[in-house]
């Protein structure tokens, strides 16, 4: 009788090429996503060592981090950005790696296009030189971010040297109420366990509130696993997953689909499987969340007030809190829902999918972006953009005074021209509120797309439930 | 990759927790297509004012720490983005050992790929070492990988844990890819089995 195994155990065991006596594992990588920022030095390494790409068909490259989101026809005007994208194009051509160019409608953020094209599949191992690779875990794939040296290692060998991470399960009971989304679920989890709360672990999200999420919502949850320090996030594949993947461009077809789905149905964790850590929370009581500080763990319900450092007993944390509040220019005790904003960014690998845009559009419809606020919608991919335009969402946004942009990472990390000016305060659907993340001196408040749209139309952080017909 | 055996040098104290990789090397420096030259921009926004002048109070701008070889910092060092530009910048500055109570996973991995030793020690020991590091030019530490020991300026001696395989690779300056390619037959066998078992992949 075999020991009961978790979803993570099954995928890990199925990809183990070799395990040394000291526990160091060589694991096989099925899918490798490559982008322009973390790959040039890896391809250069291959070139210097005279090595090739072992499995080009398991590799997919796209430019997303460092590209303009307006006026694409003019090309990339910023020289260093252009060189980086041209370097990627030269590398993929030299090494025979499939590539989606900027003018391809399938171009988009790596973590949006993987699942969207069916490149991401349940039970697979997926890596990318980007920490938000955890997103793909929503499909029941073991997916994690790696550094550039490891990118080179995967390109050359299609494997990675890894230590087996530990299992952690987070069970979310109940169900999310109106105006409460996947983003609020994951923000509240990070607030509870902290940014290092899951270091060394793979988190499996379970429970009725997770099951009830769409694939888009599940991707939002898994995406921010890394903000809790996790190696990866996982959700067991089910009918929602299969329905999402069926018929996608790179999904298996015909007999292969039948074979695959039979295998995927055996992936969920066995009953009685043991986790190294277990945490649970209830979605019934959840309200929309926003961040107030400079770490994703600095999160509170929108109904709260800016915290007071004086109530923090630990001296180190108190100093850190004071520094955050000073950077954010917030006064302790201020109701969060009264904090005015200058900019709104809706997009990113966290919240740049079609459902996110629908949620934001539902709030924006028939309203106007507040005076003095600059609001930008950046679809996560060309396909998301097309779908949104077919549904008329672009028109809703433009009529309400939002800018409608081309797909890319944009102001999530502000590598391109989309960035905050010093002192500007932004309601953002992205994943990191670090100092300077969206531009030096910029102040970021993370929240859901519906909450960001609500902030855009009122000009201050707003409980979106106040704008929804009850 | 350079071997890491024993390192003796000034340790710079950075009393901050959750130092993220955006802070270690901000995004505008990720446009490079090289690994070198990033040391100048290490901790850019903490180290320089917007006009490019130095922030006098920042530790690496103080004369005693301009040539620091070791960094002592707070919990969860290197969280956030996977950018290997962070360890590249640290190494290019001249630092090849970081001591902290804990590290974020991807950053921790990335250090070993670049000949940097991340030393994880209990909070109270790091606190003692932070005090030691605050003694300016006298803050001379020795880090001995073989014996897994850190010695502070006042003779404090702390033993640290490290994964034996990672230690072996760092100590001998081994190239991971070279090591893996020695197992190519195992990879080929796995691929054959995989094409039968998971034909859709």
XYZ file of C-alpha atoms in Angstrom:
671
model
C 0.000 0.000 0.000
C 1.455 3.334 -1.062
C 1.458 6.279 1.308
C -1.181 8.899 0.501
C 0.363 11.716 -1.510
C -0.404 15.366 -2.099
C -0.906 16.907 -5.528
C 2.590 18.377 -5.193
C 4.114 14.994 -4.259
C 2.579 13.366 -7.325
C 3.925 15.959 -9.742
C 7.353 16.027 -8.088
C 7.688 12.229 -8.038
C 6.586 12.075 -11.675
C 9.393 14.412 -12.710
C 12.249 13.050 -10.678
C 15.145 12.210 -12.988
C 17.588 11.463 -10.182
C 17.875 11.890 -6.430
C 21.259 12.000 -4.682
C 21.802 10.493 -1.241
C 21.831 13.997 0.265
C 18.328 14.643 -1.085
C 19.386 16.873 -3.967
C 16.989 16.171 -6.833
C 17.273 16.563 -10.567
C 13.775 17.249 -11.857
C 12.539 17.343 -15.426
C 10.969 20.547 -16.730
C 8.101 20.207 -19.214
C 7.519 23.839 -20.089
C 9.837 26.844 -20.056
C 8.631 30.394 -20.651
C 11.284 32.919 -21.657
C 11.133 36.723 -21.751
C 13.476 39.527 -22.706
C 14.667 40.690 -19.269
C 16.002 37.560 -17.568
C 17.197 35.586 -20.615
C 19.964 37.492 -22.474
C 22.725 36.400 -20.087
C 21.435 32.793 -20.206
C 21.600 32.594 -24.008
C 25.028 34.250 -23.878
C 26.121 31.537 -21.430
C 24.994 28.839 -23.869
C 26.836 30.542 -26.693
C 30.079 30.828 -24.712
C 29.930 27.150 -23.693
C 28.915 25.986 -27.169
C 25.650 24.501 -25.899
C 22.237 24.394 -27.563
C 18.635 24.413 -26.324
C 17.769 20.832 -25.429
C 14.030 21.044 -25.965
C 12.920 24.031 -28.091
C 9.391 22.567 -28.401
C 8.988 22.797 -24.619
C 10.094 26.432 -24.677
C 8.093 29.539 -25.568
C 9.472 33.067 -25.722
C 7.693 36.414 -25.675
C 8.607 40.019 -24.853
C 6.439 41.520 -22.132
C 8.336 43.351 -19.360
C 10.050 46.086 -21.265
C 7.759 47.052 -24.136
C 5.571 50.076 -24.864
C 1.812 49.827 -24.293
C 0.963 52.649 -26.694
C 1.856 53.419 -30.275
C 3.387 50.013 -31.026
C 3.607 50.871 -34.702
C 6.403 53.322 -33.861
C 8.523 50.461 -32.519
C 10.445 50.678 -29.256
C 11.893 54.150 -29.068
C 13.857 53.706 -25.829
C 17.248 52.363 -26.924
C 18.163 49.973 -24.097
C 14.670 48.458 -24.164
C 14.854 48.018 -27.908
C 18.264 46.338 -27.654
C 16.892 43.918 -25.074
C 13.933 42.891 -27.253
C 16.157 42.669 -30.350
C 18.560 40.494 -28.358
C 15.695 38.134 -27.494
C 14.674 38.001 -31.157
C 18.222 37.234 -32.238
C 18.556 34.548 -29.552
C 15.293 32.738 -30.332
C 16.177 32.714 -33.996
C 19.720 31.425 -33.358
C 18.593 28.725 -30.902
C 15.347 27.763 -32.671
C 12.996 28.712 -29.831
C 9.311 29.389 -30.668
C 8.565 33.104 -30.272
C 5.467 35.294 -30.288
C 6.504 38.669 -31.731
C 5.070 41.996 -30.615
C 2.711 42.189 -33.585
C 1.228 38.720 -32.919
C -2.258 38.851 -31.372
C -1.158 36.108 -28.966
C 1.630 38.282 -27.501
C 1.161 39.139 -23.852
C 2.448 38.676 -20.323
C 4.139 35.250 -19.998
C 1.849 34.209 -17.162
C -1.294 35.205 -19.032
C -0.415 33.537 -22.335
C 0.800 30.204 -20.879
C -2.629 29.066 -19.657
C -4.453 30.964 -22.422
C -2.663 29.030 -25.180
C -2.814 25.679 -23.386
C 0.995 25.726 -23.085
C 0.370 25.349 -19.347
C -1.137 21.951 -18.531
C -2.113 20.114 -15.322
C 0.543 17.863 -13.843
C 3.334 19.579 -15.777
C 6.424 21.301 -14.377
C 6.707 24.879 -15.592
C 9.444 27.417 -14.987
C 10.241 30.948 -16.083
C 12.794 33.545 -15.081
C 10.095 35.426 -13.234
C 8.835 34.991 -9.688
C 5.152 35.130 -10.683
C 5.460 31.827 -12.507
C 3.495 30.541 -9.514
C 0.414 31.741 -11.471
C 0.358 28.570 -13.576
C -0.267 26.474 -10.449
C -3.933 27.404 -10.894
C -4.039 24.772 -13.656
C -2.637 22.116 -11.325
C 0.893 22.513 -12.698
C 3.983 22.756 -10.493
C 5.255 26.161 -11.554
C 7.916 28.360 -10.017
C 10.210 31.264 -10.749
C 13.943 30.844 -11.308
C 16.995 33.049 -11.777
C 18.913 33.545 -15.007
C 21.550 30.886 -14.202
C 18.721 28.404 -13.804
C 17.148 29.633 -17.049
C 20.427 28.699 -18.725
C 20.418 25.351 -16.917
C 16.906 24.538 -18.176
C 17.688 25.685 -21.710
C 20.757 23.430 -21.773
C 19.435 20.353 -19.949
C 15.604 20.662 -19.629
C 16.126 19.898 -15.922
C 16.764 21.731 -12.666
C 18.706 20.861 -9.522
C 16.307 21.339 -6.621
C 15.670 20.468 -3.002
C 12.241 19.048 -2.366
C 10.072 21.822 -0.878
C 7.565 21.141 1.901
C 3.800 20.810 1.592
C 1.480 23.463 2.973
C -2.292 23.559 2.607
C -4.416 26.662 2.933
C -8.095 25.843 3.132
C -10.572 28.615 2.411
C -14.036 27.744 3.655
C -17.292 29.548 2.981
C -17.860 31.740 -0.047
C -16.911 35.236 -1.099
C -19.697 37.800 -0.842
C -20.579 40.450 -3.432
C -17.630 42.677 -4.285
C -15.147 40.276 -2.672
C -12.798 38.599 -5.141
C -9.845 36.232 -5.484
C -7.531 39.221 -4.927
C -9.093 39.826 -1.512
C -8.665 36.148 -0.653
C -4.941 36.151 -1.432
C -4.277 39.574 0.115
C -5.921 38.442 3.345
C -3.876 35.220 3.323
C -0.616 37.201 2.947
C -1.724 39.565 5.717
C -2.274 36.541 7.933
C 0.918 34.545 7.260
C 3.325 37.328 6.224
C 5.682 37.712 3.264
C 7.926 34.928 4.534
C 5.045 32.825 5.858
C 5.397 30.095 3.253
C 9.156 30.198 2.570
C 10.388 26.747 1.528
C 6.847 25.500 0.909
C 4.535 24.822 -1.978
C 1.057 26.029 -1.051
C -1.950 23.996 -2.127
C -5.117 26.113 -1.974
C -8.210 24.085 -1.161
C -11.715 24.407 0.200
C -15.099 25.482 -1.163
C -14.212 29.146 -1.699
C -11.269 28.125 -3.917
C -13.278 25.492 -5.798
C -15.859 28.121 -6.582
C -13.342 30.460 -8.220
C -13.060 30.690 -12.003
C -9.695 29.846 -13.586
C -8.940 33.575 -13.735
C -9.571 33.902 -10.002
C -7.478 30.836 -9.237
C -4.619 32.335 -11.235
C -4.821 35.538 -9.189
C -4.542 33.510 -5.982
C -1.635 31.341 -7.175
C 0.107 34.365 -8.719
C 0.661 36.033 -5.354
C 1.851 32.852 -3.590
C 5.370 34.190 -4.016
C 4.346 37.297 -2.055
C 3.840 34.933 0.884
C 7.326 33.530 0.251
C 6.071 30.252 -1.286
C 8.030 28.370 -3.893
C 4.790 27.732 -5.783
C 1.011 27.742 -5.449
C -1.198 24.880 -6.576
C -4.888 24.189 -7.044
C -6.138 20.688 -7.837
C -7.383 20.414 -11.429
C -11.138 19.810 -11.761
C -13.921 20.246 -14.306
C -13.412 24.030 -14.245
C -9.781 23.482 -15.267
C -10.595 20.983 -17.997
C -13.324 23.150 -19.452
C -10.917 26.106 -19.507
C -8.188 24.151 -21.307
C -10.340 22.252 -23.795
C -9.726 23.403 -27.353
C -6.953 25.894 -26.556
C -4.291 26.230 -29.242
C -1.642 24.030 -27.620
C -3.904 21.814 -25.471
C -3.885 18.117 -26.402
C -6.507 17.188 -28.997
C -8.661 14.103 -29.677
C -7.297 10.856 -28.237
C -4.414 12.680 -26.557
C -6.934 14.869 -24.701
C -8.773 11.767 -23.434
C -5.511 10.203 -22.240
C -4.429 13.432 -20.601
C -7.685 14.073 -18.809
C -7.691 10.540 -17.367
C -4.233 11.216 -15.959
C -5.201 14.663 -14.653
C -8.204 13.262 -12.772
C -5.783 11.232 -10.639
C -3.724 14.306 -9.689
C -5.703 15.722 -6.728
C -4.235 14.999 -3.307
C -5.138 11.636 -1.802
C -7.431 11.580 1.167
C -5.325 11.555 4.350
C -2.313 13.020 2.553
C -0.092 14.738 5.103
C 0.898 18.404 4.916
C 3.831 19.901 6.788
C 1.678 22.927 7.581
C -2.061 23.614 7.515
C -3.830 26.972 7.662
C -7.474 27.790 7.212
C -9.625 30.864 6.865
C -13.229 31.677 6.151
C -14.330 33.626 3.097
C -17.764 34.343 4.578
C -16.427 37.180 6.710
C -14.044 38.535 4.100
C -14.341 42.160 2.968
C -12.365 43.868 0.174
C -8.721 44.395 1.150
C -6.143 47.075 0.302
C -2.492 47.511 1.176
C -1.442 50.575 3.135
C 2.349 50.033 3.366
C 5.348 48.922 1.336
C 5.089 45.146 1.673
C 2.209 42.969 0.454
C 1.708 41.839 4.050
C 0.764 45.429 4.944
C -2.836 44.676 4.074
C -6.098 45.557 5.828
C -9.819 45.464 5.133
C -10.838 48.663 3.297
C -13.093 49.418 6.254
C -10.012 49.841 8.531
C -7.801 52.764 9.435
C -4.094 53.338 8.794
C -2.306 51.500 11.616
C -0.417 53.210 14.418
C 3.266 52.252 14.878
C 2.959 52.976 18.605
C 0.829 49.888 19.045
C 3.637 47.684 17.624
C 5.609 46.070 20.456
C 8.521 44.693 18.425
C 11.089 47.486 17.926
C 12.294 46.264 14.522
C 8.782 46.029 13.185
C 7.890 49.414 14.643
C 10.811 51.045 12.799
C 9.823 49.291 9.602
C 6.200 50.413 10.036
C 7.246 54.013 10.647
C 9.411 53.955 7.552
C 6.515 52.546 5.484
C 4.065 55.176 6.689
C 6.568 57.931 6.070
C 7.221 56.652 2.522
C 3.480 56.281 1.928
C 2.805 59.699 3.479
C -0.038 58.341 5.593
C -1.214 59.499 9.011
C -2.038 56.787 11.571
C -5.758 56.533 12.236
C -6.871 57.835 8.820
C -9.730 55.729 7.403
C -8.285 53.857 4.395
C -11.413 54.692 2.422
C -10.552 58.390 2.655
C -7.084 58.152 1.110
C -7.057 60.115 -2.185
C -5.381 58.634 -5.260
C -3.749 60.151 -8.364
C -3.398 57.174 -10.670
C -5.092 53.838 -11.350
C -3.449 50.835 -12.961
C -5.592 47.852 -13.945
C -3.618 45.004 -15.486
C -0.584 42.741 -14.746
C -0.136 38.973 -14.493
C -2.139 39.168 -11.259
C -5.231 40.874 -12.662
C -4.944 41.384 -16.416
C -7.324 38.638 -17.544
C -10.775 38.946 -19.125
C -12.690 38.386 -15.900
C -10.677 41.147 -14.210
C -11.566 43.560 -16.984
C -15.242 42.566 -16.776
C -15.251 43.246 -13.023
C -13.639 46.640 -13.500
C -15.954 47.500 -16.396
C -19.025 46.642 -14.306
C -17.974 49.358 -11.854
C -16.832 51.847 -14.512
C -19.976 51.533 -16.654
C -21.987 54.757 -16.636
C -19.497 56.503 -14.350
C -16.583 58.870 -14.978
C -12.971 58.764 -13.829
C -12.686 61.422 -11.115
C -11.210 64.812 -11.939
C -7.422 64.802 -11.780
C -7.070 61.014 -11.772
C -5.172 59.227 -14.556
C -6.474 55.704 -15.080
C -5.025 53.069 -17.361
C -6.253 49.622 -18.427
C -3.560 47.303 -19.757
C -4.935 43.942 -20.944
C -2.697 40.977 -20.092
C -2.488 39.720 -23.664
C -3.561 40.400 -27.212
C -6.216 37.708 -26.907
C -7.601 39.261 -23.704
C -7.679 42.605 -25.501
C -9.532 41.146 -28.484
C -12.063 39.393 -26.280
C -12.655 42.542 -24.236
C -13.170 44.550 -27.422
C -15.649 41.979 -28.732
C -17.607 42.425 -25.507
C -17.423 46.216 -25.793
C -15.448 46.622 -22.565
C -12.964 48.951 -24.241
C -15.809 51.302 -25.107
C -17.079 51.278 -21.512
C -13.598 52.152 -20.259
C -12.877 54.814 -22.841
C -16.312 56.416 -22.317
C -15.587 56.516 -18.597
C -12.253 58.244 -19.203
C -9.812 55.327 -18.834
C -6.919 54.804 -21.255
C -7.085 51.530 -23.192
C -3.559 50.195 -23.808
C -1.632 47.432 -25.599
C -0.710 44.287 -23.588
C 2.403 44.036 -21.402
C 3.676 44.176 -17.825
C 3.486 47.967 -17.914
C 3.189 49.809 -14.606
C 3.335 46.665 -12.475
C 7.107 47.048 -12.480
C 7.467 50.248 -14.487
C 10.351 49.135 -16.680
C 8.796 50.866 -19.654
C 7.464 54.409 -19.834
C 4.379 53.582 -17.727
C 5.403 54.705 -14.283
C 4.437 56.860 -11.321
C 6.047 60.238 -10.722
C 7.574 60.846 -7.263
C 4.827 61.269 -4.681
C 2.016 59.991 -6.888
C -0.385 57.558 -5.240
C -1.757 54.666 -7.261
C -4.635 52.223 -6.870
C -3.099 49.195 -8.544
C -4.228 45.649 -9.337
C -0.616 44.444 -9.487
C 1.257 42.375 -6.920
C 3.974 44.449 -5.243
C 3.807 47.679 -3.293
C 7.554 47.865 -2.603
C 9.186 51.286 -2.363
C 9.787 52.547 -5.886
C 8.233 49.507 -7.541
C 5.961 51.558 -9.823
C 8.445 54.412 -10.152
C 10.845 56.085 -7.727
C 8.891 57.809 -4.964
C 5.593 56.335 -6.215
C 3.073 55.030 -3.660
C 1.187 51.850 -4.426
C -2.023 50.510 -2.902
C -2.758 46.970 -4.079
C -6.384 45.945 -4.541
C -8.774 44.062 -6.812
C -9.809 45.307 -10.279
C -13.301 46.211 -9.001
C -11.761 48.161 -6.104
C -9.305 49.922 -8.437
C -12.157 50.910 -10.764
C -14.088 52.188 -7.736
C -11.078 54.285 -6.674
C -10.798 55.639 -10.218
C -14.373 56.954 -10.273
C -14.401 58.388 -6.742
C -10.809 59.671 -6.634
C -10.067 57.944 -3.340
C -9.784 54.414 -1.992
C -13.358 53.165 -1.864
C -15.219 50.121 -0.602
C -16.515 48.861 -3.946
C -19.522 47.362 -2.198
C -20.829 50.912 -1.769
C -20.990 51.261 -5.560
C -22.605 47.910 -6.284
C -26.387 47.575 -6.350
C -27.230 45.385 -3.445
C 32.297 30.634 -10.947
C 34.887 31.606 -8.296
C 35.466 29.213 -5.403
C 34.298 30.309 -1.980
C 36.614 29.054 0.758
C 37.388 31.569 3.498
C 36.479 35.245 3.369
C 37.874 37.939 5.669
C 36.725 41.533 5.371
C 34.592 44.397 6.617
C 30.940 43.592 7.247
C 28.354 46.306 6.586
C 25.244 46.412 8.790
C 21.884 46.918 7.086
C 19.212 47.034 9.767
C 16.230 46.374 7.525
C 13.814 43.486 7.255
C 12.184 42.224 4.021
C 14.858 43.794 1.792
C 13.339 43.067 -1.619
C 15.239 42.632 -4.867
C 13.626 45.792 -6.299
C 15.439 47.635 -3.528
C 18.699 45.776 -4.165
C 18.621 46.692 -7.857
C 15.728 48.774 -9.230
C 14.062 47.954 -12.537
C 15.779 50.559 -14.709
C 19.013 48.577 -14.400
C 17.433 45.342 -15.638
C 17.674 46.545 -19.216
C 21.250 45.353 -19.428
C 22.134 42.262 -21.427
C 25.283 41.651 -19.347
C 25.949 40.305 -15.855
C 28.626 42.806 -14.917
C 28.707 46.485 -14.066
C 25.723 46.547 -11.706
C 27.676 47.177 -8.471
C 27.541 50.918 -9.048
C 23.734 50.749 -8.828
C 23.441 48.372 -5.869
C 20.736 49.731 -3.492
C 20.399 52.665 -5.902
C 17.407 54.420 -4.332
C 18.793 54.069 -0.793
C 22.309 55.025 -1.840
C 21.733 58.005 -4.147
C 19.445 61.027 -4.094
C 17.321 61.655 -7.200
C 19.972 64.180 -8.380
C 22.634 61.448 -8.300
C 24.445 62.676 -5.175
C 25.150 60.181 -2.393
C 22.840 59.764 0.585
C 25.365 60.468 3.348
C 23.702 58.292 5.976
C 23.519 55.123 3.884
C 25.903 52.478 5.151
C 27.714 51.731 1.876
C 28.460 55.460 1.450
C 30.380 55.603 4.723
C 34.138 55.367 4.252
C 34.498 52.357 6.554
C 32.078 50.309 4.458
C 32.913 51.333 0.891
C 34.937 48.174 0.483
C 32.676 45.889 2.514
C 32.879 42.226 1.563
C 30.070 41.021 3.817
C 26.555 42.332 4.443
C 24.572 41.693 7.646
C 20.828 42.273 7.290
C 17.358 41.525 8.677
C 14.822 38.793 8.119
C 13.567 37.614 4.696
C 16.422 39.150 2.709
C 15.985 39.089 -1.086
C 12.210 38.699 -1.249
C 10.195 39.592 -4.329
C 11.342 39.473 -7.921
C 13.506 36.569 -9.160
C 15.957 38.959 -10.868
C 19.467 37.511 -10.680
C 20.618 41.081 -11.242
C 20.342 41.367 -7.434
C 23.157 38.913 -6.625
C 25.081 40.175 -9.681
C 24.952 43.718 -8.283
C 25.984 42.542 -4.819
C 28.921 40.563 -6.193
C 29.968 43.346 -8.560
C 30.088 45.731 -5.592
C 32.511 43.317 -3.896
C 30.219 41.584 -1.386
C 30.265 37.789 -1.523
C 28.645 36.834 1.764
C 25.300 37.926 3.243
C 24.327 37.090 6.803
C 20.638 37.260 7.785
C 18.092 35.364 9.901
C 16.354 34.157 6.719
C 16.349 34.535 2.943
C 13.683 34.316 0.257
C 13.953 31.067 -1.734
C 14.760 32.290 -5.252
C 17.336 34.831 -4.091
C 18.952 32.193 -1.871
C 19.272 29.847 -4.866
C 20.598 32.609 -7.095
C 23.418 33.389 -4.642
C 24.898 29.914 -4.953
C 24.919 30.169 -8.761
C 27.208 33.184 -8.457
C 29.707 32.243 -5.799
C 27.915 34.167 -3.044
C 27.456 32.523 0.342
C 24.153 33.336 2.087
C 24.532 32.524 5.790
C 21.380 32.015 7.776
C 21.739 32.339 11.571
C 19.237 32.693 14.430
C 17.894 36.188 15.011
C 19.787 36.814 18.269
C 23.114 35.803 16.684
C 22.478 38.094 13.707
C 21.636 40.822 16.185
C 25.024 40.345 17.881
C 26.755 40.397 14.492
C 24.860 43.577 13.499
C 26.279 45.254 16.595
C 29.736 43.982 15.668
C 29.322 45.244 12.112
C 28.485 48.694 13.460
C 32.068 49.126 14.662
C 33.081 50.691 11.326
C 36.507 49.863 9.902
C 37.059 47.513 12.830
C 34.122 45.369 11.749
C 36.328 42.625 10.361
C 34.532 39.301 10.015
C 35.843 35.945 8.889
C 33.575 33.454 7.174
C 34.947 29.926 6.903
C 32.811 27.783 4.603
C 34.661 24.524 5.155
C 34.139 24.647 8.924
C 30.822 26.514 8.627
C 31.893 29.260 11.023
C 31.407 33.021 11.210
C 33.777 34.991 13.450
C 32.781 38.520 14.471
C 35.109 41.427 15.381
C 34.877 40.708 19.105
C 35.683 37.045 18.762
C 32.035 35.967 18.534
C 31.962 32.549 16.901
C 28.820 31.147 15.319
C 28.364 27.902 13.458
C 25.963 27.875 10.502
C 24.069 25.177 8.648
C 24.377 24.674 4.920
C 23.150 22.039 2.503
C 26.122 19.704 1.836
C 25.692 19.658 -1.944
C 25.463 23.440 -2.189
C 28.537 23.723 0.041
C 30.440 21.295 -2.162
C 29.582 23.234 -5.353
C 30.413 26.624 -3.819
C 33.633 25.436 -2.191
C 34.873 23.966 -5.451
C 33.403 26.611 -7.751
C 31.516 23.941 -9.727
C 29.368 24.656 -12.761
C 25.871 23.214 -12.262
C 25.235 22.671 -15.945
C 28.463 20.698 -16.297
C 27.429 18.516 -13.366
C 23.970 17.883 -14.782
C 25.313 17.053 -18.227
C 27.248 14.211 -16.592
C 23.790 12.704 -15.963
C 22.685 13.020 -19.579
C 21.985 9.286 -19.881
C 19.526 9.514 -16.993
C 17.820 12.481 -18.638
C 17.521 10.578 -21.914
C 16.023 7.554 -20.166
C 13.538 9.810 -18.401
C 12.555 11.454 -21.684
C 11.886 8.072 -23.313
C 9.679 6.992 -20.403
C 7.933 10.362 -20.450
C 7.065 10.195 -24.141
C 5.242 6.907 -23.496
C 3.608 7.881 -20.216
C 2.705 11.494 -21.035
C 2.519 11.625 -24.841
C 0.604 14.935 -24.736
C 3.582 16.676 -23.166
